[in-house]
């Protein structure tokens, strides 16, 4: 009897494993629960049951059984990682970080970059300013709906609904009908049932969708099981993988389905996305040579419709996890879903960040409410850049995966360049102060080497911005963000600063010096005068100056007056010889010994160096413009 019972339980485990390997996770989970109840190979059954729930995206039950699994002796460390992911799915972010740390400390491979980001991620993501505002659509069903794609006033999407059909074929993974592509008029209130299925040859008896459509509306790329011309292909393990196919619109019907050269029956190729010019096809694949479960690739679409060689988008985008559902907006930004980058839950939606050369340098999480603790994916943005769709299995929806529409209010910036009002050159390190309508300081920063500044601001607010720099007079300007269009993302406020006038040192006009009882221009003085020539000719073409020359106290008063006039004349003539318009020098006067810079007036003994300070010519700025 004992032997018979053990044999029965062994047979039951074999049945569960067969169902699991055939992706029939709903039925497999039921059998693994029976094995646990009968305490047969319980540790193994617990781990498998947890995996079933994770693959069914039931994170609550997945976390429950992964918690039991990680307490087992000699449990594979991958279960630390799986538990961490499940905890994130139930919003236990602290616990998730702890188990990710245990996974890493036990030798698990993580992205150091992403692991390091995790610590402050949750705080920053919830404190970020909200850009996306979600609303429910009226064409969701109680089953799975995702992949909304808007084109020419219609919304195309994939769904497992099969309302109105008497015979339903169920997919073993989740016991739902197979996906089909549906289409509805944007804004329509009519129910979407089997009559809304896409007309033509795109839908098959297996999974079909989501889709991407060229701008001219004549070509559709779509995901489907490896099923072409009524023949189903499988890989060496007996698995029917996914491919991308292409269809053409003829007489309002999608037909002439083509298999693509990027496909292979041995791996999955799915989730088509088109660049705005229609010359590149982005997709997800688990083909050999990638970084993880599935990666995002791009391939050129040639003029004759043939495809080039797929290129992996690299490890800035792709991780050891799974990336999929790419989408390219009109500005060339790539949006995609991933469970490998630091996120709020299972799958999160991310966007790429590019440098000035359009090289992708980072990815950013779109934050709440686009992302949740559950699966968030299937991002689409309309041509206006302000509306679109996502899909999610978050709580509060109508069914399994649901489609949500969004309105986007882009972040608003004020930016500009601070320049010299005279020579129009940028002013680095100018202080920018931003005040709101109540004169409360909002921001304080310095311009960069190019005189540039940029500050995030709110909409519907009055502002005043001021630029200041010690060598210049302040410049301020008031502006408002009230009643500006939503699509506006940048307000430009360039500021010009006038140099401070009548201050010699601030105008960078240095004093020159003379030898005792001489009025000739010394070599060191010539260097300074050449600087003044450059300022007046090249940098401040509107500058007007006055020349004042002086002597020391030695010699009689009348002689020193004449000597100072000679020094003023020498200075004036030097500048004129170098091309300065005489009209830009209002006076060149000598003041003898009447304006000494120190106490060397003849009543005390002075060092020669102190007398030297009095034998000088100074330059006074009359105006800069």
Coordinates of C-alpha atoms in Angstrom, one line a residue:
X1 CA 0.0 0.0 0.0
X2 CA 2.8 2.4 0.9
X3 CA 4.6 1.6 -2.3
X4 CA 1.4 2.1 -4.3
X5 CA 0.8 5.5 -2.6
X6 CA 4.4 6.6 -3.3
X7 CA 4.0 5.5 -6.9
X8 CA 0.8 7.5 -7.2
X9 CA 2.4 10.6 -5.8
X10 CA 5.4 10.2 -8.1
X11 CA 3.0 10.0 -11.0
X12 CA 1.2 13.1 -9.8
X13 CA 4.5 15.0 -9.6
X14 CA 5.4 13.9 -13.1
X15 CA 2.0 15.1 -14.3
X16 CA 2.6 18.5 -12.6
X17 CA 6.0 18.9 -14.2
X18 CA 4.6 18.0 -17.6
X19 CA 1.9 20.6 -17.3
X20 CA 4.5 23.1 -16.1
X21 CA 6.8 22.4 -19.0
X22 CA 3.9 22.9 -21.4
X23 CA 3.2 26.3 -19.8
X24 CA -0.1 25.1 -18.4
X25 CA 0.6 26.9 -15.1
X26 CA -3.0 27.1 -13.8
X27 CA -3.4 23.3 -14.0
X28 CA 0.1 22.7 -12.8
X29 CA -0.4 24.8 -9.7
X30 CA -3.5 22.7 -8.7
X31 CA -1.4 19.5 -8.9
X32 CA 1.5 21.0 -7.0
X33 CA -0.9 22.1 -4.2
X34 CA -2.1 18.5 -4.0
X35 CA 1.5 17.3 -3.6
X36 CA 2.1 19.8 -0.8
X37 CA -1.1 18.7 1.0
X38 CA 0.1 15.1 0.7
X39 CA 3.6 16.1 1.9
X40 CA 5.2 14.5 -1.1
X41 CA 8.6 16.1 -2.1
X42 CA 7.1 19.1 -0.4
X43 CA 10.1 21.5 -0.7
X44 CA 10.3 20.9 -4.5
X45 CA 6.5 21.4 -4.9
X46 CA 6.6 24.6 -2.9
X47 CA 9.2 26.1 -5.2
X48 CA 7.4 25.0 -8.3
X49 CA 4.1 26.4 -7.0
X50 CA 5.7 29.7 -6.3
X51 CA 7.1 29.7 -9.8
X52 CA 3.6 29.0 -11.2
X53 CA 2.1 31.9 -9.4
X54 CA 5.0 34.2 -10.5
X55 CA 4.5 33.2 -14.1
X56 CA 0.8 33.8 -13.7
X57 CA 1.7 37.3 -12.3
X58 CA -0.1 36.4 -9.1
X59 CA 2.5 38.2 -6.9
X60 CA 0.6 37.8 -3.7
X61 CA 0.6 34.0 -3.8
X62 CA 4.0 34.0 -5.4
X63 CA 5.4 35.9 -2.4
X64 CA 3.6 33.6 0.0
X65 CA 5.3 30.5 -1.4
X66 CA 8.6 32.0 -2.2
X67 CA 8.8 33.0 1.5
X68 CA 8.5 29.3 2.4
X69 CA 11.0 28.4 -0.3
X70 CA 13.8 30.6 0.9
X71 CA 13.6 29.0 4.3
X72 CA 14.5 25.6 2.9
X73 CA 18.0 24.2 3.3
X74 CA 20.2 24.4 0.3
X75 CA 17.6 26.3 -1.7
X76 CA 19.0 27.6 -5.1
X77 CA 19.9 31.2 -4.6
X78 CA 17.8 32.2 -7.6
X79 CA 14.9 31.9 -5.2
X80 CA 16.3 34.8 -3.2
X81 CA 16.0 36.9 -6.3
X82 CA 12.5 35.6 -7.2
X83 CA 11.4 36.4 -3.7
X84 CA 12.8 39.9 -3.9
X85 CA 10.9 40.5 -7.1
X86 CA 7.6 39.1 -5.6
X87 CA 8.1 41.4 -2.5
X88 CA 8.4 44.4 -4.8
X89 CA 5.2 43.3 -6.4
X90 CA 3.3 43.5 -3.1
X91 CA 5.1 46.9 -2.3
X92 CA 7.4 45.5 0.4
X93 CA 10.3 47.5 -1.0
X94 CA 12.4 47.2 2.2
X95 CA 12.1 43.4 2.2
X96 CA 12.8 43.3 -1.5
X97 CA 16.1 45.2 -1.0
X98 CA 17.1 42.9 1.8
X99 CA 16.6 39.7 -0.3
X100 CA 18.3 41.3 -3.3
X101 CA 21.3 41.9 -1.0
X102 CA 21.2 38.3 0.2
X103 CA 21.1 37.2 -3.4
X104 CA 24.1 39.3 -4.3
X105 CA 26.0 38.3 -1.1
X106 CA 25.4 34.6 -2.0
X107 CA 27.1 35.0 -5.3
X108 CA 24.1 36.0 -7.4
X109 CA 24.8 38.2 -10.5
X110 CA 23.2 41.6 -10.4
X111 CA 23.7 44.8 -12.3
X112 CA 25.9 46.9 -10.1
X113 CA 24.6 50.0 -11.6
X114 CA 20.9 49.1 -11.0
X115 CA 21.7 47.6 -7.6
X116 CA 23.3 50.8 -6.5
X117 CA 20.3 52.8 -7.7
X118 CA 17.8 50.9 -5.6
X119 CA 18.5 52.5 -2.3
X120 CA 16.9 55.9 -2.9
X121 CA 14.8 55.0 -5.9
X122 CA 11.4 54.6 -4.1
X123 CA 11.7 57.9 -2.3
X124 CA 12.7 59.8 -5.4
X125 CA 10.1 58.2 -7.7
X126 CA 7.2 59.0 -5.3
X127 CA 8.5 62.6 -4.8
X128 CA 8.9 63.3 -8.5
X129 CA 6.4 65.7 -10.2
X130 CA 3.6 63.8 -11.9
X131 CA 3.4 64.1 -15.6
X132 CA 0.9 61.3 -16.6
X133 CA -2.7 61.2 -15.6
X134 CA -4.5 57.9 -16.2
X135 CA -8.1 57.2 -17.1
X136 CA -10.0 54.0 -17.8
X137 CA -11.1 53.1 -21.3
X138 CA -14.5 51.6 -22.1
X139 CA -13.2 48.7 -24.2
X140 CA -11.6 46.6 -21.6
X141 CA -12.9 43.1 -20.8
X142 CA -12.9 40.8 -17.8
X143 CA -9.9 39.0 -19.4
X144 CA -6.6 40.3 -20.8
X145 CA -6.4 43.5 -22.9
X146 CA -3.2 45.3 -23.9
X147 CA -1.2 46.6 -26.8
X148 CA -3.4 49.6 -27.6
X149 CA -2.1 51.3 -30.8
X150 CA -3.8 54.3 -32.3
X151 CA -3.8 55.0 -36.0
X152 CA -6.1 57.2 -38.2
X153 CA -8.8 57.6 -35.5
X154 CA -8.9 53.9 -34.7
X155 CA -7.5 51.9 -31.7
X156 CA -6.1 48.5 -32.4
X157 CA -5.4 46.2 -29.4
X158 CA -4.9 42.6 -28.4
X159 CA -7.4 40.8 -26.3
X160 CA -8.3 37.3 -25.0
X161 CA -12.0 38.2 -24.9
X162 CA -14.1 36.0 -27.1
X163 CA -17.6 37.3 -26.3
X164 CA -20.2 36.0 -28.7
X165 CA -18.3 33.0 -29.8
X166 CA -19.8 29.6 -28.9
X167 CA -16.6 27.6 -29.0
X168 CA -13.6 28.9 -27.1
X169 CA -10.1 27.6 -27.5
X170 CA -8.2 28.1 -24.2
X171 CA -4.5 28.8 -23.7
X172 CA -3.0 26.5 -21.1
X173 CA -0.7 29.1 -19.6
X174 CA -3.6 31.0 -18.0
X175 CA -6.7 29.2 -19.1
X176 CA -7.8 32.2 -21.1
X177 CA -8.8 32.2 -24.8
X178 CA -6.0 33.0 -27.3
X179 CA -5.2 36.6 -28.2
X180 CA -6.8 38.2 -31.2
X181 CA -6.4 41.7 -32.6
X182 CA -9.4 44.0 -32.2
X183 CA -10.2 47.4 -33.6
X184 CA -12.5 50.1 -32.4
X185 CA -13.2 53.7 -33.3
X186 CA -11.4 56.1 -30.9
X187 CA -14.0 57.4 -28.5
X188 CA -16.7 54.9 -29.5
X189 CA -19.1 53.8 -26.8
X190 CA -20.1 50.7 -28.8
X191 CA -19.3 47.3 -27.1
X192 CA -16.2 45.6 -28.5
X193 CA -17.0 41.9 -29.1
X194 CA -16.1 39.2 -31.7
X195 CA -17.5 41.5 -34.4
X196 CA -14.7 44.0 -33.8
X197 CA -12.0 41.5 -34.6
X198 CA -9.6 42.8 -37.3
X199 CA -10.8 41.8 -40.7
X200 CA -8.5 39.7 -42.9
X201 CA -5.8 37.2 -42.3
X202 CA -4.0 38.6 -39.2
X203 CA -6.0 36.7 -36.6
X204 CA -5.4 33.0 -36.4
X205 CA -6.3 30.1 -34.1
X206 CA -3.3 31.0 -31.9
X207 CA -2.0 34.2 -30.3
X208 CA -2.1 37.3 -32.5
X209 CA -1.1 40.8 -31.5
X210 CA 0.0 43.4 -30.6
X211 CA 0.5 45.4 -33.8
X212 CA 2.4 48.3 -35.3
X213 CA 1.2 50.2 -38.4
X214 CA 3.2 52.3 -40.9
X215 CA 2.2 56.0 -41.1
X216 CA 0.6 55.5 -44.6
X217 CA -1.6 52.8 -43.0
X218 CA -0.8 50.2 -45.6
X219 CA 1.5 47.8 -43.7
X220 CA 1.0 46.1 -40.4
X221 CA 3.6 44.3 -38.3
X222 CA 2.2 42.0 -35.7
X223 CA 3.1 39.3 -33.2
X224 CA 1.8 35.7 -33.7
X225 CA 2.7 32.2 -32.6
X226 CA 4.9 30.4 -35.1
X227 CA 1.9 29.5 -37.4
X228 CA 2.1 30.3 -41.1
X229 CA 0.1 29.0 -44.0
X230 CA -1.8 26.8 -41.5
X231 CA 1.4 25.1 -40.4
X232 CA 2.6 25.3 -36.8
X233 CA 6.3 25.0 -36.2
X234 CA 8.0 24.1 -32.9
X235 CA 11.6 24.3 -31.6
X236 CA 13.7 21.3 -30.7
X237 CA 12.1 21.2 -27.3
X238 CA 8.6 21.0 -28.8
X239 CA 7.8 24.7 -27.9
X240 CA 5.8 26.8 -30.3
X241 CA 7.6 30.1 -30.2
X242 CA 6.5 33.6 -31.3
X243 CA 7.3 35.4 -34.5
X244 CA 6.7 38.8 -36.1
X245 CA 4.7 38.8 -39.4
X246 CA 3.8 41.5 -41.9
X247 CA 0.4 42.1 -43.5
X248 CA -0.8 44.5 -46.3
X249 CA -4.1 46.4 -46.4
X250 CA -6.0 45.6 -49.6
X251 CA -9.6 46.7 -50.0
X252 CA -9.9 47.5 -46.3
X253 CA -8.8 43.9 -45.4
X254 CA -5.4 42.9 -43.9
X255 CA -4.0 40.1 -46.1
X256 CA -0.9 38.8 -47.8
X257 CA 0.7 37.8 -44.5
X258 CA 4.5 37.4 -44.8
X259 CA 7.1 35.6 -42.6
X260 CA 10.1 37.8 -41.9
X261 CA 13.8 37.1 -42.2
X262 CA 14.5 38.0 -38.5
X263 CA 12.3 35.1 -37.3
X264 CA 13.5 31.7 -36.3
X265 CA 11.5 28.8 -34.9
X266 CA 14.2 28.1 -32.2
X267 CA 13.5 31.4 -30.3
X268 CA 11.0 34.1 -29.8
X269 CA 10.8 37.3 -31.9
X270 CA 7.9 39.6 -30.9
X271 CA 6.5 43.1 -30.0
X272 CA 7.1 45.1 -33.2
X273 CA 7.6 48.9 -33.1
X274 CA 8.4 51.3 -35.9
X275 CA 10.5 54.4 -36.0
X276 CA 8.7 57.6 -36.9
X277 CA 10.2 57.5 -40.4
X278 CA 9.3 53.8 -40.9
X279 CA 12.8 52.8 -41.7
X280 CA 13.6 50.8 -38.6
X281 CA 11.8 48.0 -36.8
X282 CA 12.3 47.5 -33.1
X283 CA 11.4 44.2 -31.4
X284 CA 12.1 42.0 -28.4
X285 CA 13.7 38.6 -28.7
X286 CA 15.3 35.9 -26.5
X287 CA 17.6 34.9 -29.4
X288 CA 21.2 33.7 -28.5
X289 CA 23.8 36.3 -27.7
X290 CA 21.6 38.6 -25.6
X291 CA 22.1 39.9 -22.1
X292 CA 19.1 38.2 -20.4
X293 CA 15.7 36.7 -20.7
X294 CA 14.7 38.8 -23.7
X295 CA 16.4 41.9 -25.2
X296 CA 15.4 44.7 -27.4
X297 CA 16.8 44.8 -31.0
X298 CA 16.5 47.0 -34.0
X299 CA 16.7 46.2 -37.7
X300 CA 16.7 48.4 -40.8
X301 CA 13.8 48.2 -43.2
X302 CA 15.1 48.5 -46.7
X303 CA 13.2 50.3 -49.5
X304 CA 12.1 47.0 -51.0
X305 CA 10.7 45.8 -47.7
X306 CA 13.6 43.4 -46.9
X307 CA 15.2 43.6 -43.5
X308 CA 18.8 44.0 -42.5
X309 CA 20.7 42.3 -39.7
X310 CA 19.3 42.8 -36.2
X311 CA 21.3 44.8 -33.8
X312 CA 21.1 44.4 -30.0
X313 CA 20.6 47.8 -28.4
X314 CA 23.2 47.2 -25.7
X315 CA 23.5 47.0 -22.0
X316 CA 22.3 50.5 -21.2
X317 CA 18.8 49.2 -22.2
X318 CA 19.0 45.5 -21.9
X319 CA 19.7 43.7 -18.6
X320 CA 20.0 40.1 -17.2
X321 CA 16.2 40.3 -16.8
X322 CA 13.6 40.7 -19.5
X323 CA 13.0 43.7 -21.7
X324 CA 10.1 44.0 -24.2
X325 CA 7.2 46.0 -25.6
X326 CA 9.3 48.7 -27.3
X327 CA 7.8 51.9 -28.7
X328 CA 9.4 54.9 -30.4
X329 CA 7.8 58.3 -30.2
X330 CA 8.0 61.1 -32.8
X331 CA 11.2 62.5 -31.1
X332 CA 13.0 59.2 -31.3
X333 CA 12.7 58.3 -27.6
X334 CA 12.5 54.6 -26.9
X335 CA 10.0 53.4 -24.3
X336 CA 10.0 49.8 -23.1
X337 CA 9.1 47.5 -20.3
X338 CA 11.6 45.7 -18.1
X339 CA 11.9 43.7 -14.9
X340 CA 15.6 44.1 -14.9
X341 CA 15.9 47.8 -14.2
X342 CA 15.1 49.2 -10.8
X343 CA 11.3 49.6 -10.7
X344 CA 8.2 49.7 -8.5
X345 CA 7.0 46.2 -9.2
X346 CA 7.2 43.4 -11.7
X347 CA 7.4 45.0 -15.1
X348 CA 7.8 48.8 -15.2
X349 CA 7.9 51.2 -18.2
X350 CA 11.1 53.1 -18.9
X351 CA 12.2 55.7 -21.4
X352 CA 15.7 56.2 -22.8
X353 CA 17.8 59.3 -22.3
X354 CA 20.2 60.4 -25.1
X355 CA 23.0 62.8 -25.3
X356 CA 23.4 65.6 -27.9
X357 CA 24.7 63.0 -30.4
X358 CA 21.6 60.9 -29.9
X359 CA 23.6 58.2 -28.2
X360 CA 21.5 56.5 -25.5
X361 CA 23.3 57.1 -22.1
X362 CA 20.7 56.1 -19.5
X363 CA 17.1 55.0 -18.9
X364 CA 14.5 56.6 -16.6
X365 CA 11.6 55.0 -14.8
X366 CA 8.3 56.8 -15.8
X367 CA 7.2 56.7 -12.2
X368 CA 3.7 56.7 -10.8
X369 CA 1.0 56.4 -11.9
X370 CA 2.3 54.9 -15.1
X371 CA 4.1 52.3 -13.1
X372 CA 2.7 50.3 -10.1
X373 CA 3.7 47.4 -8.0
X374 CA 2.3 45.1 -10.6
X375 CA 3.0 44.6 -14.4
X376 CA 3.0 47.8 -16.4
X377 CA 3.8 47.6 -20.1
X378 CA 2.6 48.2 -23.6
X379 CA 3.3 52.0 -23.8
X380 CA 2.0 54.0 -26.7
X381 CA 2.2 57.8 -27.3
X382 CA 0.2 59.7 -29.9
X383 CA 1.7 62.1 -32.4
X384 CA 0.8 65.0 -30.2
X385 CA 3.1 63.7 -27.5
X386 CA 0.4 64.3 -24.9
X387 CA -1.9 61.3 -25.1
X388 CA -1.6 57.6 -25.3
X389 CA -2.1 54.2 -23.6
X390 CA -0.5 51.8 -21.3
X391 CA -1.5 48.4 -20.0
X392 CA -1.4 47.0 -16.5
X393 CA -2.7 44.2 -14.3
X394 CA -2.8 46.5 -11.3
X395 CA -5.6 46.4 -8.8
X396 CA -8.9 48.2 -9.6
X397 CA -9.1 47.2 -13.2
X398 CA -11.9 45.4 -15.0
X399 CA -10.1 42.2 -15.7
X400 CA -6.6 40.6 -15.9
X401 CA -4.5 43.1 -18.0
X402 CA -6.3 46.3 -18.7
X403 CA -5.7 49.2 -21.0
X404 CA -5.5 52.7 -19.5
X405 CA -5.5 56.0 -21.5
X406 CA -3.3 58.8 -20.3
X407 CA -3.0 62.6 -20.7
X408 CA 0.5 63.9 -20.2
X409 CA 1.3 67.3 -18.8
X410 CA 5.0 67.6 -19.7
X411 CA 7.5 69.1 -17.2
X412 CA 8.1 72.8 -17.9
X413 CA 11.5 74.5 -17.9
X414 CA 12.7 78.0 -18.1
X415 CA 16.0 78.3 -19.8
X416 CA 18.2 80.9 -21.3
X417 CA 21.7 82.4 -21.8
X418 CA 23.1 85.3 -19.8
X419 CA 25.3 87.5 -22.0
X420 CA 27.3 90.7 -21.8
X421 CA 25.1 93.5 -23.2
X422 CA 28.0 95.1 -25.0
X423 CA 30.0 92.3 -26.6
X424 CA 27.2 89.7 -26.6
X425 CA 29.6 87.1 -25.1
X426 CA 28.2 84.5 -22.6
X427 CA 28.8 85.2 -18.9
X428 CA 29.8 82.1 -16.9
X429 CA 29.0 81.8 -13.2
X430 CA 26.3 84.4 -13.2
X431 CA 23.9 83.9 -10.3
X432 CA 20.3 83.0 -11.4
X433 CA 17.6 83.6 -8.8
X434 CA 14.0 82.6 -9.5
X435 CA 11.2 84.0 -7.4
X436 CA 7.5 83.2 -7.5
X437 CA 4.6 85.8 -7.4
X438 CA 5.0 86.2 -3.7
X439 CA 8.7 86.9 -4.0
X440 CA 9.5 83.5 -2.5
X441 CA 12.8 82.1 -3.8
X442 CA 12.2 79.0 -5.8
X443 CA 15.7 78.3 -7.3
X444 CA 19.2 79.6 -7.0
X445 CA 22.0 78.4 -9.4
X446 CA 24.9 79.5 -11.5
X447 CA 25.3 79.6 -15.3
X448 CA 27.7 77.2 -16.9
X449 CA 30.7 78.1 -19.1
X450 CA 28.4 78.9 -22.0
X451 CA 26.3 81.2 -19.8
X452 CA 23.4 78.7 -19.9
X453 CA 20.9 77.9 -17.2
X454 CA 17.8 75.7 -16.9
X455 CA 15.3 75.4 -14.1
X456 CA 12.2 73.2 -13.7
X457 CA 9.1 75.3 -13.0
X458 CA 5.4 74.8 -12.3
X459 CA 2.5 75.8 -14.6
X460 CA 0.0 78.5 -13.7
X461 CA 2.5 80.5 -11.6
X462 CA 3.9 84.1 -11.9
X463 CA 7.7 84.3 -11.8
X464 CA 10.5 86.8 -11.7
X465 CA 14.0 85.7 -12.7
X466 CA 17.2 87.7 -12.0
X467 CA 20.8 87.3 -13.2
X468 CA 23.6 89.0 -11.4
X469 CA 27.4 89.0 -11.5
X470 CA 29.9 91.2 -9.6
X471 CA 31.2 92.9 -12.7
X472 CA 27.8 93.7 -14.0
X473 CA 24.5 95.4 -13.2
X474 CA 21.6 93.0 -12.4
X475 CA 19.0 92.2 -15.0
X476 CA 15.5 90.9 -14.1
X477 CA 12.5 89.8 -16.1
X478 CA 9.0 88.8 -15.0
X479 CA 7.0 86.1 -16.8
X480 CA 4.0 83.8 -16.2
X481 CA 3.2 80.2 -17.0
X482 CA -0.5 80.8 -16.7
X483 CA -2.7 79.9 -19.8
X484 CA 0.2 78.4 -21.8
X485 CA -0.5 75.4 -24.0
X486 CA 0.1 72.0 -22.5
X487 CA 2.4 71.0 -25.3
X488 CA 4.8 73.9 -24.4
X489 CA 7.7 72.4 -22.4
X490 CA 10.2 75.3 -22.5
X491 CA 10.1 79.0 -21.8
X492 CA 13.2 80.9 -22.9
X493 CA 14.4 83.9 -21.0
X494 CA 17.7 85.3 -22.1
X495 CA 19.2 88.0 -19.9
X496 CA 21.7 90.7 -20.8
X497 CA 24.0 92.3 -18.2
X498 CA 25.5 95.7 -18.6
X499 CA 29.1 96.0 -17.3
X500 CA 29.4 98.3 -14.2
X501 CA 30.5 101.7 -15.5
X502 CA 33.1 104.2 -14.1
X503 CA 35.0 101.6 -12.1
X504 CA 38.5 101.1 -13.6
X505 CA 39.3 97.7 -12.2
X506 CA 35.9 96.2 -13.1
X507 CA 36.4 97.2 -16.8
X508 CA 39.8 95.5 -16.7
X509 CA 41.6 98.7 -17.7
X510 CA 44.9 98.4 -15.8
X511 CA 47.0 101.4 -14.7
X512 CA 50.4 101.9 -16.5
X513 CA 53.6 103.3 -14.9
X514 CA 56.5 105.5 -16.0
X515 CA 60.2 105.8 -15.1
X516 CA 61.3 108.8 -13.0
X517 CA 61.3 112.1 -15.0
X518 CA 60.2 110.2 -18.2
X519 CA 57.1 110.1 -20.3
X520 CA 57.9 107.4 -22.9
X521 CA 55.9 104.2 -22.9
X522 CA 57.8 101.4 -21.2
X523 CA 57.5 97.8 -22.6
X524 CA 55.4 96.6 -19.6
X525 CA 53.1 99.6 -20.2
X526 CA 52.8 98.8 -23.9
X527 CA 51.5 95.3 -22.9
X528 CA 48.7 96.8 -20.8
X529 CA 47.9 99.4 -23.5
X530 CA 47.6 96.6 -26.0
X531 CA 45.0 94.9 -23.8
X532 CA 43.0 98.1 -23.7
X533 CA 43.2 98.3 -27.5
X534 CA 41.8 94.8 -27.7
X535 CA 39.0 95.6 -25.3
X536 CA 38.0 98.7 -27.2
X537 CA 38.3 97.2 -30.7
X538 CA 37.1 93.6 -30.2
X539 CA 35.1 93.3 -27.0
X540 CA 33.5 96.6 -26.2
X541 CA 33.2 98.5 -29.5
X542 CA 31.0 101.1 -27.8
X543 CA 33.4 101.9 -24.9
X544 CA 34.5 105.5 -24.4
X545 CA 37.3 106.4 -21.9
X546 CA 39.1 109.3 -20.3
X547 CA 42.9 109.3 -19.7
X548 CA 44.4 110.8 -16.5
X549 CA 48.2 110.9 -15.9
X550 CA 50.2 111.7 -12.7
X551 CA 53.7 112.2 -11.3
X552 CA 55.4 111.6 -8.0
X553 CA 56.1 114.5 -5.6
X554 CA 59.7 115.1 -6.6
X555 CA 60.4 118.2 -8.6
X556 CA 58.4 121.5 -8.5
X557 CA 54.7 121.7 -9.1
X558 CA 54.9 123.4 -12.6
X559 CA 57.4 120.9 -13.9
X560 CA 55.3 118.0 -12.7
X561 CA 52.2 119.4 -14.3
X562 CA 53.9 119.6 -17.7
X563 CA 55.4 116.1 -17.2
X564 CA 52.0 114.6 -16.4
X565 CA 50.6 116.2 -19.6
X566 CA 53.4 114.7 -21.6
X567 CA 52.6 111.3 -20.1
X568 CA 48.9 111.7 -21.0
X569 CA 49.8 112.7 -24.5
X570 CA 52.2 109.7 -24.9
X571 CA 49.4 107.4 -23.8
X572 CA 46.8 109.0 -26.1
X573 CA 49.1 108.8 -29.1
X574 CA 49.9 105.2 -28.5
X575 CA 46.2 104.2 -28.4
X576 CA 45.5 106.3 -31.6
X577 CA 48.4 104.7 -33.4
X578 CA 46.9 101.3 -32.7
X579 CA 43.6 102.2 -34.3
X580 CA 41.4 103.7 -31.5
X581 CA 39.1 106.4 -32.8
X582 CA 40.1 109.7 -31.1
X583 CA 36.4 110.4 -30.6
X584 CA 36.4 107.5 -28.1
X585 CA 38.9 109.2 -25.8
X586 CA 37.0 112.2 -24.4
X587 CA 40.0 113.8 -22.5
X588 CA 43.7 113.1 -21.8
X589 CA 44.7 115.3 -18.9
X590 CA 47.7 115.6 -16.6
X591 CA 47.3 116.3 -12.9
X592 CA 50.9 116.5 -11.8
X593 CA 51.4 115.5 -8.2
X594 CA 48.0 116.6 -7.0
X595 CA 46.5 113.1 -6.7
X596 CA 49.1 110.9 -5.0
X597 CA 48.1 107.4 -4.1
X598 CA 50.0 107.3 -0.9
X599 CA 51.7 109.5 1.7
X600 CA 54.9 110.1 -0.3
X601 CA 54.4 113.9 -0.5
X602 CA 58.0 114.9 0.3
X603 CA 57.4 115.2 4.1
X604 CA 58.7 111.6 4.7
X605 CA 61.3 109.4 3.2
X606 CA 59.8 106.9 0.8
X607 CA 61.1 103.8 -1.0
X608 CA 61.5 104.1 -4.8
X609 CA 58.7 101.5 -5.2
X610 CA 56.3 103.7 -3.4
X611 CA 57.2 106.7 -5.6
X612 CA 56.7 104.4 -8.6
X613 CA 53.0 104.0 -7.7
X614 CA 52.4 107.7 -8.2
X615 CA 54.1 107.9 -11.7
X616 CA 51.1 106.5 -13.5
X617 CA 48.3 106.8 -16.1
X618 CA 44.8 105.7 -15.2
X619 CA 41.8 105.0 -17.5
X620 CA 38.3 106.0 -16.6
X621 CA 35.3 104.4 -18.3
X622 CA 32.8 107.0 -19.5
X623 CA 30.3 104.6 -21.1
X624 CA 30.3 101.0 -22.2
X625 CA 27.6 101.1 -25.0

